[in-house]
Coordinates of C-alpha atoms in Angstrom, one line a residue:
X1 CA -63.4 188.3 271.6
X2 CA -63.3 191.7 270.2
X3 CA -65.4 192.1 266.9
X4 CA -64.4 195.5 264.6
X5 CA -67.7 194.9 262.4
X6 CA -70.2 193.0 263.1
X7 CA -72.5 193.9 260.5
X8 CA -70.8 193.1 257.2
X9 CA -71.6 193.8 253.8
X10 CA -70.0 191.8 250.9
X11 CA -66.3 192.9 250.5
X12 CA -65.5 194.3 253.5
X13 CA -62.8 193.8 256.1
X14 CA -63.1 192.3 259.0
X15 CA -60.5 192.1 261.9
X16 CA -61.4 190.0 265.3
X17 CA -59.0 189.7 268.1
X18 CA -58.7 187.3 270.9
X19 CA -57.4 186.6 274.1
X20 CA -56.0 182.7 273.7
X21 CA -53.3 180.9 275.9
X22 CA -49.7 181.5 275.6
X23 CA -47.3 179.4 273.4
X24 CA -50.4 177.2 272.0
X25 CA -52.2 176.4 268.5
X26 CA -55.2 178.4 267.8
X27 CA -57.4 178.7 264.3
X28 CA -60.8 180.4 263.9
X29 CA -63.9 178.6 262.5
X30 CA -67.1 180.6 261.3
X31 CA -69.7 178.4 260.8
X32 CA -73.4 179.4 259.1
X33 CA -76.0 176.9 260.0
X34 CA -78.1 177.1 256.3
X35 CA -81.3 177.5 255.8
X36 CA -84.1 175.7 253.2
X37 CA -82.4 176.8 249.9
X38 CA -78.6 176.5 251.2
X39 CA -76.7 173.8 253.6
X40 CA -74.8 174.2 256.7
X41 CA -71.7 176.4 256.0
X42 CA -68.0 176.4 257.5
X43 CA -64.6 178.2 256.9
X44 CA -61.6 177.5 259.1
X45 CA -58.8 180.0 258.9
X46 CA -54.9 178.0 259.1
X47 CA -53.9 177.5 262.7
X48 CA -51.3 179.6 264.0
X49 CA -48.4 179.3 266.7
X50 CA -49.4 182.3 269.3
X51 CA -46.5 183.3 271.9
X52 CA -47.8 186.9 273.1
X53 CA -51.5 185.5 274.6
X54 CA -53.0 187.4 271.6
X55 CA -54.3 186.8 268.1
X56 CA -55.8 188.6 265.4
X57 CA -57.9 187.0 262.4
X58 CA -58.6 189.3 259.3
X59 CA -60.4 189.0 256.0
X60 CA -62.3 190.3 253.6
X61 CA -65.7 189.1 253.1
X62 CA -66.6 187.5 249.8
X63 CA -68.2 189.5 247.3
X64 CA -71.4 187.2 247.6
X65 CA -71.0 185.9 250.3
X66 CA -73.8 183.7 252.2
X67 CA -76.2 186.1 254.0
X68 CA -77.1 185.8 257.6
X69 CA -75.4 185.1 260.8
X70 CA -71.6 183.3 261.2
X71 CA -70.9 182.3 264.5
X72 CA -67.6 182.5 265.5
X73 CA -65.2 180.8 267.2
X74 CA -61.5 180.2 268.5
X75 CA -59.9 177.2 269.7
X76 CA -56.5 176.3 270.7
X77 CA -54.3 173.7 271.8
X78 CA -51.7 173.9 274.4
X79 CA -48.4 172.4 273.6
X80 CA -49.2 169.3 275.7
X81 CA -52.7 168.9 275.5
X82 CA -54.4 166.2 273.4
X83 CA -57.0 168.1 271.9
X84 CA -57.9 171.5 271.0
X85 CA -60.7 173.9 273.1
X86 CA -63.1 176.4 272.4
X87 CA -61.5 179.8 273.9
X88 CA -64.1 182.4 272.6
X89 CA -67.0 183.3 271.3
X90 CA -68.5 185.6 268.8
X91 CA -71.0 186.1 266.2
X92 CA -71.0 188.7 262.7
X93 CA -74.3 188.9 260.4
X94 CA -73.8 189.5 256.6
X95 CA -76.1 191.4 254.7
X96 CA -77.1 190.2 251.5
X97 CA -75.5 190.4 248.1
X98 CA -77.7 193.3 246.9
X99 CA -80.5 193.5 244.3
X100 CA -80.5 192.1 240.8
X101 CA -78.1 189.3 242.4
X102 CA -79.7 185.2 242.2
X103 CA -79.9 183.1 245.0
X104 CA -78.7 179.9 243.9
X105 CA -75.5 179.2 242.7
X106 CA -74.5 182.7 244.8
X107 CA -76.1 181.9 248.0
X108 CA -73.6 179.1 248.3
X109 CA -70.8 180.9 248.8
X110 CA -68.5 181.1 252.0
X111 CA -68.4 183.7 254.4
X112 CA -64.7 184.3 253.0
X113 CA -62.3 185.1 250.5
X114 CA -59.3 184.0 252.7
X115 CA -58.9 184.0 256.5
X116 CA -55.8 184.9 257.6
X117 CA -53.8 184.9 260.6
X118 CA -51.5 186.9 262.2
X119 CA -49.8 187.5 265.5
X120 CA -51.5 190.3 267.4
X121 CA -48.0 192.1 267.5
X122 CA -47.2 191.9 264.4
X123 CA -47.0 195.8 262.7
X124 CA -48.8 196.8 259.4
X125 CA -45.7 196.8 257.7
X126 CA -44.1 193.8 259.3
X127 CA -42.0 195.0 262.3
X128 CA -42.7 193.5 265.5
X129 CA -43.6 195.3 268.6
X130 CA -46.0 195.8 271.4
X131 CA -46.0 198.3 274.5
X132 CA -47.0 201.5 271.9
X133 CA -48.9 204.5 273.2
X134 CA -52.4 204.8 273.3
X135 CA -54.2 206.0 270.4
X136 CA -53.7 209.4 269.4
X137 CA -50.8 210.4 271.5
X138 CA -48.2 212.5 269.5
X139 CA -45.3 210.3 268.9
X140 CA -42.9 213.1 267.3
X141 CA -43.9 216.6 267.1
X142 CA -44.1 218.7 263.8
X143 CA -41.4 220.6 264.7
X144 CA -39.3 218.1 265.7
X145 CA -38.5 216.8 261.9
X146 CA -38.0 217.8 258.5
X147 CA -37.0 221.0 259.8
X148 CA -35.2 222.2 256.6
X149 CA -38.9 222.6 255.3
X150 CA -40.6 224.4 258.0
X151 CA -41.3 221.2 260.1
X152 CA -43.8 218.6 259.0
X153 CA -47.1 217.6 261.0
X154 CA -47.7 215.5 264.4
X155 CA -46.9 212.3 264.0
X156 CA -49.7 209.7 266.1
X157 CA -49.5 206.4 268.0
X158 CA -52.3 204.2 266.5
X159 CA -52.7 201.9 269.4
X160 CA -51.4 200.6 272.3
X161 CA -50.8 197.6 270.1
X162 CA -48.7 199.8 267.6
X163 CA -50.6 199.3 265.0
X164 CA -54.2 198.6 263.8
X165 CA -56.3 198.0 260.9
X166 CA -59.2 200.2 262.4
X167 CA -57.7 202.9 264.3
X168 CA -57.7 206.2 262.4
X169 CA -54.1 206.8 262.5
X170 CA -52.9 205.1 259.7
X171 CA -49.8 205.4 257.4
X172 CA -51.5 207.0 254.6
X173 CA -53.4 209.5 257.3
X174 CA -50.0 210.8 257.9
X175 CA -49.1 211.7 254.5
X176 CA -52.2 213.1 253.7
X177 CA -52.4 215.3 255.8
X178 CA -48.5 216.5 255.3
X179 CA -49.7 217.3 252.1
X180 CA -52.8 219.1 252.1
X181 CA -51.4 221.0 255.4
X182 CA -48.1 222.5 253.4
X183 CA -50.9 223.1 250.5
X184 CA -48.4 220.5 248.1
X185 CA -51.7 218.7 246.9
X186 CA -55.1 217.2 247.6
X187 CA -55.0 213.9 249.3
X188 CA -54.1 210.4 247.5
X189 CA -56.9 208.2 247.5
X190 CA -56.3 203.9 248.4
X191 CA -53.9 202.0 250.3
X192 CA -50.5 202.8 250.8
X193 CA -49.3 200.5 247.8
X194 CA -52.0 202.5 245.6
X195 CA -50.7 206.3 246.2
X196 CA -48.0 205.9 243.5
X197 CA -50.5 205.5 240.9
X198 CA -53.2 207.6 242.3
X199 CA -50.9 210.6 243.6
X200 CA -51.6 213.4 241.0
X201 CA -48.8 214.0 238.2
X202 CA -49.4 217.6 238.1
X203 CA -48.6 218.0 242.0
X204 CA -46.4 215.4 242.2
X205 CA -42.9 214.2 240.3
X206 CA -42.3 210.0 240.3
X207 CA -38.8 208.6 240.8
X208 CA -38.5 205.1 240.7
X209 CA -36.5 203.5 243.1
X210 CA -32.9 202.7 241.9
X211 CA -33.2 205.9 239.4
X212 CA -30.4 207.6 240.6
X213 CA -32.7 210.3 242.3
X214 CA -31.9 211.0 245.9
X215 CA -35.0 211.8 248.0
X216 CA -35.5 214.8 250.0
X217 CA -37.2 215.6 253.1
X218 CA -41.1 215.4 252.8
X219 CA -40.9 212.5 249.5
X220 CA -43.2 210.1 250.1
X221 CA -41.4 206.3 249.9
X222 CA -43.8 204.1 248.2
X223 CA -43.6 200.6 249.5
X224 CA -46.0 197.4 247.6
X225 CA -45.5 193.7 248.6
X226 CA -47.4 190.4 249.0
X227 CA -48.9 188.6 252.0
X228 CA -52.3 189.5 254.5
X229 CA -50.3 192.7 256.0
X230 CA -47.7 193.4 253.2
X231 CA -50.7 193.2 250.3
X232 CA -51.4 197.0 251.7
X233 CA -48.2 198.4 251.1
X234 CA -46.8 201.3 253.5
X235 CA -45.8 204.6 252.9
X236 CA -43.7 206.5 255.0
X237 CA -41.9 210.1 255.1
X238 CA -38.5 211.4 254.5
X239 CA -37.6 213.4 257.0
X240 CA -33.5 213.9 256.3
X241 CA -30.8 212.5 254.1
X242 CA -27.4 212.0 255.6
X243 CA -25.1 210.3 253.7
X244 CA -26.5 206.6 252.8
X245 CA -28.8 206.6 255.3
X246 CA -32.5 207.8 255.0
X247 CA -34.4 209.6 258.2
X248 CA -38.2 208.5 257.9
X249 CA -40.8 208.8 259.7
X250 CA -43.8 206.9 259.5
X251 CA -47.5 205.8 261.7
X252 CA -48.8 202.4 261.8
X253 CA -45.7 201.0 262.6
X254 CA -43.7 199.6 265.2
X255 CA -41.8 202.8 265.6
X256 CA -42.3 206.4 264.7
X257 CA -38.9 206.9 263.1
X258 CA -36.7 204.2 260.9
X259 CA -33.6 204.7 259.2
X260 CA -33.4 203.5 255.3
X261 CA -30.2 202.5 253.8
X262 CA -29.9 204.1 250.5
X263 CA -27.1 203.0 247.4
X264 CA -25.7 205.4 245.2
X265 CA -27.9 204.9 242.7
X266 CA -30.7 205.3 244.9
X267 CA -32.2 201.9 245.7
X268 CA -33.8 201.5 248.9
X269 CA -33.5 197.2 249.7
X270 CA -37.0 195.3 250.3
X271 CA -37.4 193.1 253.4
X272 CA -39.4 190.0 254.5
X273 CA -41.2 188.6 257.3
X274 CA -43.5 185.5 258.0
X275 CA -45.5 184.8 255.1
X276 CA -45.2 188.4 254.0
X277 CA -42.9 190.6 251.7
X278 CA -42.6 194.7 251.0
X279 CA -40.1 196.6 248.1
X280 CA -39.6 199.8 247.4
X281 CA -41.7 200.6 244.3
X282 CA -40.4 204.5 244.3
X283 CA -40.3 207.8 245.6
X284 CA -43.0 210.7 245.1
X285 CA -41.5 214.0 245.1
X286 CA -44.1 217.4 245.4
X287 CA -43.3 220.2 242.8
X288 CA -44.0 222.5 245.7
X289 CA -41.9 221.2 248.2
X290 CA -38.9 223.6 247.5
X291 CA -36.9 225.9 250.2
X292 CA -38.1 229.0 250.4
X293 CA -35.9 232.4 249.8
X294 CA -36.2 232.6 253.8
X295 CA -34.7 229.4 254.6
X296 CA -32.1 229.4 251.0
X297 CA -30.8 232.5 251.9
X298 CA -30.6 232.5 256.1
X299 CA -27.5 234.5 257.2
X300 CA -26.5 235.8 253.9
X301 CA -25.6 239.1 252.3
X302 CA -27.8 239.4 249.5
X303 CA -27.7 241.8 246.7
X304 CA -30.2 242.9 243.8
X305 CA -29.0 242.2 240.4
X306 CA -30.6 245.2 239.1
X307 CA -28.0 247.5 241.0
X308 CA -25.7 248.9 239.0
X309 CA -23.9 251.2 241.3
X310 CA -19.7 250.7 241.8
X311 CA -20.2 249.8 245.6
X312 CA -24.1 248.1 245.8
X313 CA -26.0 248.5 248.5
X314 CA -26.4 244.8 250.5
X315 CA -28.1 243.5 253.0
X316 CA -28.0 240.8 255.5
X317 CA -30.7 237.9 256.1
X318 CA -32.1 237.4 259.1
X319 CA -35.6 235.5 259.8
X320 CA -36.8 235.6 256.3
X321 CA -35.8 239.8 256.6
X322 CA -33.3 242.0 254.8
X323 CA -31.5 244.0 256.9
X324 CA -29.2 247.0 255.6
X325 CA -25.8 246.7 255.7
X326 CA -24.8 250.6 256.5
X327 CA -20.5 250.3 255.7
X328 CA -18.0 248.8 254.6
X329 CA -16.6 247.8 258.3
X330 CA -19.8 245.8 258.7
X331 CA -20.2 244.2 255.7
X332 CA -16.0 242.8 255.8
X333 CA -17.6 242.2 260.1
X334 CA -19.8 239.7 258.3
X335 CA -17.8 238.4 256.4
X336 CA -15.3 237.5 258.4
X337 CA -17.9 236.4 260.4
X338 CA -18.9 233.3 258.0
X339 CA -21.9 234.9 255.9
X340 CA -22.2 233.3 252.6
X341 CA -22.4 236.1 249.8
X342 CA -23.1 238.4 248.8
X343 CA -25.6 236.8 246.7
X344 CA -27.1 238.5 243.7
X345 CA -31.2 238.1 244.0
X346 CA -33.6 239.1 241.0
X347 CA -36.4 241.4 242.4
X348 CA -38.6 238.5 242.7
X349 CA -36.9 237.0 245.2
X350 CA -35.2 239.8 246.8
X351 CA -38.7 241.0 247.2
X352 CA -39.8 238.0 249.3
X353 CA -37.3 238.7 251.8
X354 CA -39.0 242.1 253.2
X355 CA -36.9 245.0 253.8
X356 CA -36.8 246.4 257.5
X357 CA -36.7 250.0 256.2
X358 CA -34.7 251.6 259.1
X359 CA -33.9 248.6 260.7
X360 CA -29.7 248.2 259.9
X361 CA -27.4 245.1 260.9
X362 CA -24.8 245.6 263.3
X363 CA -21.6 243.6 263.9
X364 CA -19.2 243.8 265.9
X365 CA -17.0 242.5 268.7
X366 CA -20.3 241.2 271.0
X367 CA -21.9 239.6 267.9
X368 CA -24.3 240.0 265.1
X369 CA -27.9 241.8 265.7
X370 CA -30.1 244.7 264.5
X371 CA -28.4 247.8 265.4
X372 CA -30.5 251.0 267.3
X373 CA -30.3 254.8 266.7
X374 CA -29.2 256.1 263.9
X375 CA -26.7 253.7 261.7
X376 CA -22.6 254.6 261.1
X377 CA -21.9 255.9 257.7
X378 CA -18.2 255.4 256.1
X379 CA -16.4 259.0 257.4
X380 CA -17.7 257.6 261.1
X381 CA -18.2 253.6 260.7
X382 CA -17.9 253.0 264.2
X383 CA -15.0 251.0 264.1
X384 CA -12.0 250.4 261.5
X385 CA -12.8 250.6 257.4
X386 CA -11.3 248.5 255.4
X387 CA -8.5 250.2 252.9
X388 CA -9.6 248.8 250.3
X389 CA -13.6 248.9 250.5
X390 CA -15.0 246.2 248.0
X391 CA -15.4 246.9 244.5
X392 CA -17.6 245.5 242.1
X393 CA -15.9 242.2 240.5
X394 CA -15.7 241.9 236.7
X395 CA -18.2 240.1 235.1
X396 CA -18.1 236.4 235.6
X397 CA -17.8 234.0 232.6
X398 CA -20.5 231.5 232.3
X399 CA -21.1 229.0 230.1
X400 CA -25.1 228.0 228.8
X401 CA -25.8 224.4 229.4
X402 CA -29.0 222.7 228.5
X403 CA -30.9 219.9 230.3
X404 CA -32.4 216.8 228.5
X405 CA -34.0 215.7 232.1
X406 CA -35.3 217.4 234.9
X407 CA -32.4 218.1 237.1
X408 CA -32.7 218.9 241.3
X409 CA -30.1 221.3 242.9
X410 CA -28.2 221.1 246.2
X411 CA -26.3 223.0 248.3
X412 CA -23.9 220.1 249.0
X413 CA -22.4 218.2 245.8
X414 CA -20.6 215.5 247.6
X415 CA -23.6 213.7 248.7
X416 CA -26.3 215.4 246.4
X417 CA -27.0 216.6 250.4
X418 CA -27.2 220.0 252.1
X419 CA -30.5 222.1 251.1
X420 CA -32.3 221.4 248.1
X421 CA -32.7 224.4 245.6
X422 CA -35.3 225.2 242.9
X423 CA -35.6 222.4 240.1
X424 CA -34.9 222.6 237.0
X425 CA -37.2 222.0 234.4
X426 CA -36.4 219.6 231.4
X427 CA -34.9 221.4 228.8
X428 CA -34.2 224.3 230.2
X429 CA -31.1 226.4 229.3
X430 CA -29.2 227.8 232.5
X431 CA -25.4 229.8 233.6
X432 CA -23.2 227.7 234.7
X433 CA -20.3 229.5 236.4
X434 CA -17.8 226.5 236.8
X435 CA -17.6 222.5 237.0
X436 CA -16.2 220.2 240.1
X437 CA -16.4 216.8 240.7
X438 CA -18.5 215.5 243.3
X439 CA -20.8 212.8 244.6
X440 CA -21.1 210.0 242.0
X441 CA -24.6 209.3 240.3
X442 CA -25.8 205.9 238.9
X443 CA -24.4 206.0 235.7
X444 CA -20.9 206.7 237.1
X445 CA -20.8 210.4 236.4
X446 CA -19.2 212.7 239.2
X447 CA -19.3 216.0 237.2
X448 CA -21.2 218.6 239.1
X449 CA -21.8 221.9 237.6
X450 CA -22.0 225.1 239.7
X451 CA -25.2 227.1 238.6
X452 CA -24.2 230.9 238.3
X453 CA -28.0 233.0 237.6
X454 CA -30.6 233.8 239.6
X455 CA -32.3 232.0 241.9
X456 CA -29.7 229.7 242.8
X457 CA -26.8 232.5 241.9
X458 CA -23.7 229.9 242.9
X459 CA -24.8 228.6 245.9
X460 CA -26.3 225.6 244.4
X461 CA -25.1 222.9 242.3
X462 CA -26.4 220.3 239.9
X463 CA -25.3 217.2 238.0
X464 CA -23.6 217.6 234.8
X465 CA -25.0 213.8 233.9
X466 CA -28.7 216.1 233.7
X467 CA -27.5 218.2 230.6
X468 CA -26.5 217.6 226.8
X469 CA -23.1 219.0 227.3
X470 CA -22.6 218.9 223.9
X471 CA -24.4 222.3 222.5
X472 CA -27.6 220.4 222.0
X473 CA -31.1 221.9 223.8
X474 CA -33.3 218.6 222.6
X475 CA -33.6 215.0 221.9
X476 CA -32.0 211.7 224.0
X477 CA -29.4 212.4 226.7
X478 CA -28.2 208.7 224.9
X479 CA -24.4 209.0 224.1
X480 CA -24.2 212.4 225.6
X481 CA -20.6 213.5 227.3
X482 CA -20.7 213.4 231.2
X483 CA -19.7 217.4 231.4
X484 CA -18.9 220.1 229.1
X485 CA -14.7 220.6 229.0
X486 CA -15.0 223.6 228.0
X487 CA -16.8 224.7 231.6
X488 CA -13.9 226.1 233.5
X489 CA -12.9 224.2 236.9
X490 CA -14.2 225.7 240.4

């Protein structure tokens, strides 16, 4: 018999596991043996089918519970034997209630609130297993998921069992650390089922599940339920979206990774096993968890908005760097190519993408890289110039369109997919260069706009269902149109 605490105090958890016979009956009994102010005391857990060889009994001890020692004890019954027998042996002291606390009517209480039973194989959050790695060993490196965001953390084995109600590794260790390692917030404080009240609403953003809201990778999936396992609720992390189906990855669990089947309106299903039950209660979103200008921009041509020159200078993005685009032949290079652009950055952001002064891009026949020596100019590009070198397009027409909600961006309107953009804030007034339809949200609305000003400057879109559409900036999005007609069509 293997004893997690064997000095309790009144409400703490206890877990004790056992070796017992295959395919028999088995139930723990605690038994205190009184003293002169209290009578002999015993509390007999429910008996349990075992298959794997293994149990587990946990509790938590009641909040007065009678002080001094419990022995302990398994028994089981074989499938064809006529009586039950005494497998192991063990033996827990509880300390006493504390100061201030009477010893009569008190005294008399069990050892226990409950004392439940469960297979030893049987996962925190109700998936079966067995086999897992031994504590500690990295189940799925941090680079190895939610790359779109820089990688996440390690992701640890808490057992050889899989999972474990003392081993350090547990769901909410993963998160935490996520968090406070990408600097998105401080930890969350209580069980898994807890960290959707308890995770800070300045740091973080709640979206209930069924919302609408899509999550994103690095949201934290909030799970609550009923039952000895599934009263702790999990948590696990998003590491990528495709389609209907949610990457996640998770510790504590039968497996590292699950994939989550998601509905259009973003409901995530609950599930059931034995005695125990787990839903979806929501998703918690960081405010900081947003791509960066290195990773939103990646392989573009990027210009500053500031630049009022016929033909603007531009450069290409490489690695989080700007690199100067010297002519005309290399920029159409790129361009035909595949870079995205040019994109027209405000200083801000131009500014976090450093510029390699003397460093210029090269392209030609052998590929894309930084170019050596000193760069072509127009009269001697180094290969063929465009006769028609680029001009500076009219003005676009935009069209202001005000949000009644917070609204999140993405690169890929067909399955609110792709890379997410910068958020934007309720109420907030933005340039919307054109309207498409698109992936379809809960309400029914497939309007998409495509956001024309800086930062996402038209390589990010958002849905129209988000905004007033009808020349309002406040109040109820209640009765509101699903997109402004007057927006021209992409």
């Amino acid at each position: 018999m293997t004893i997690s605490n064997k000095l309790l105090g009144p409400g703490e958890p206890e877990l004790v596991e056992s070796s017992v016979p295959k395919r028999s009956r088995c139930s723990l009994t605690a038994t205190h043996s009184g003293s002169r102010r209290t009578a002999p005391k015993q509390v007999r857990s429910r008996v349990v089918l075992v298959e794997t060889g293994r149990v587990q009994f946990s509790w938590t001890t009641a909040r007065h519970a009678l002080a001094g020692t419990w022995r302990l004890s398994v028994a089981c019954r074989a499938k064809k034997a006529n009586a039950a027998r005494v497998v192991a042996h063990g033996v827990v002291k509880v300390g006493a209630a504390g100061k201030g606390h009477s010893t009569s009517k008190r005294d008399g209480t069990a050892l226990t609130r409950r004392v439940e039973v469960d297979v030893m194989h049987a996962s925190t959050d109700g998936i079966g297993a067995s086999g897992c790695e031994p504590t500690g060993t990295v189940l799925v490196r941090a680079g190895d998921w939610m790359q779109s965001r820089g990688g996440g953390v390690d992701v640890f084995s808490n057992g050889p069992k899989c999972t474990s109600l003392s081993n350090p590794y547990q769901c909410v260790e993963l998160v935490n650390r996520l968090i406070t390692a990408k600097g998105w917030s401080t930890r969350i404080r209580g069980d898994a089922w807890e960290f959707w009240d308890h995770a800070s609403k300045t740091d973080f953003e709640q979206h209930p599940n069924g919302s609408g809201y899509i999550p994103v990778p690095g949201d934290v999936i909030v799970w609550y339920g009923s039952g000895d396992i599934g009263q702790y609720g999990h948590v696990q992390v998003v590491d990528s979206v495709s389609g209907s189906t949610v990457h996640v990855v998770q510790q504590n669990s039968a497996g590292a990774r699950a994939d989550l089947q998601i509905s259009a309106s973003g409901a995530i299903g609950g599930r059931s096993w034995p005695g125990n039950s787990e839903y979806v209660k929501g998703f918690l979103h960081a405010k900081k968890n947003v791509l960066s200008a290195a990773q939103a921009f990646n392989g573009h041509i990027v210009q500053w908005d500031g630049d009022r020159k016929t033909q603007k200078t531009a450069w290409w993005v490489s690695g989080g760097k700007r690199y100067w685009i010297p002519t005309s032949a290399v920029y159409y290079c790129l361009k035909n190519s595949g870079a995205p652009g040019p994109d027209v950055l405000t200083a801000t952001v131009l500014d976090s993408l450093p510029d390699q002064n003397g460093a210029w891009v090269r392209c030609d026949s052998s590929g894309t890289g930084v170019g050596s020596g000193p760069p072509p100019t127009e009269t001697d590009p180094g290969g063929p110039v465009d006769p028609n070198p680029p001009q500076p397009p009219p003005a676009p027409t935009t069209w202001a369109e005000t949000t009644g909600s917070v609204a999140h961006t993405w690169t890929n309107y067909t399955n609110a997919g792709g890379s997410e953009g910068p958020t934007i804030a309720s109420n907030q007034t933005v340039q919307i260069a054109c309207k498409l339809t698109g992936f379809r949200v809960a309400d029914g609305n497939t309007w998409w706009y495509r956001i024309a000003q800086s930062p996402w400057n038209g390589a990010y879109y958002v849905s129209a269902d988000a905004f007033y559409n009808n020349g309002a900036t406040s109040g109820s999005l209640r009765g509101t149109p699903f997109v402004d007609n007057n927006v021209a069509n992409c």
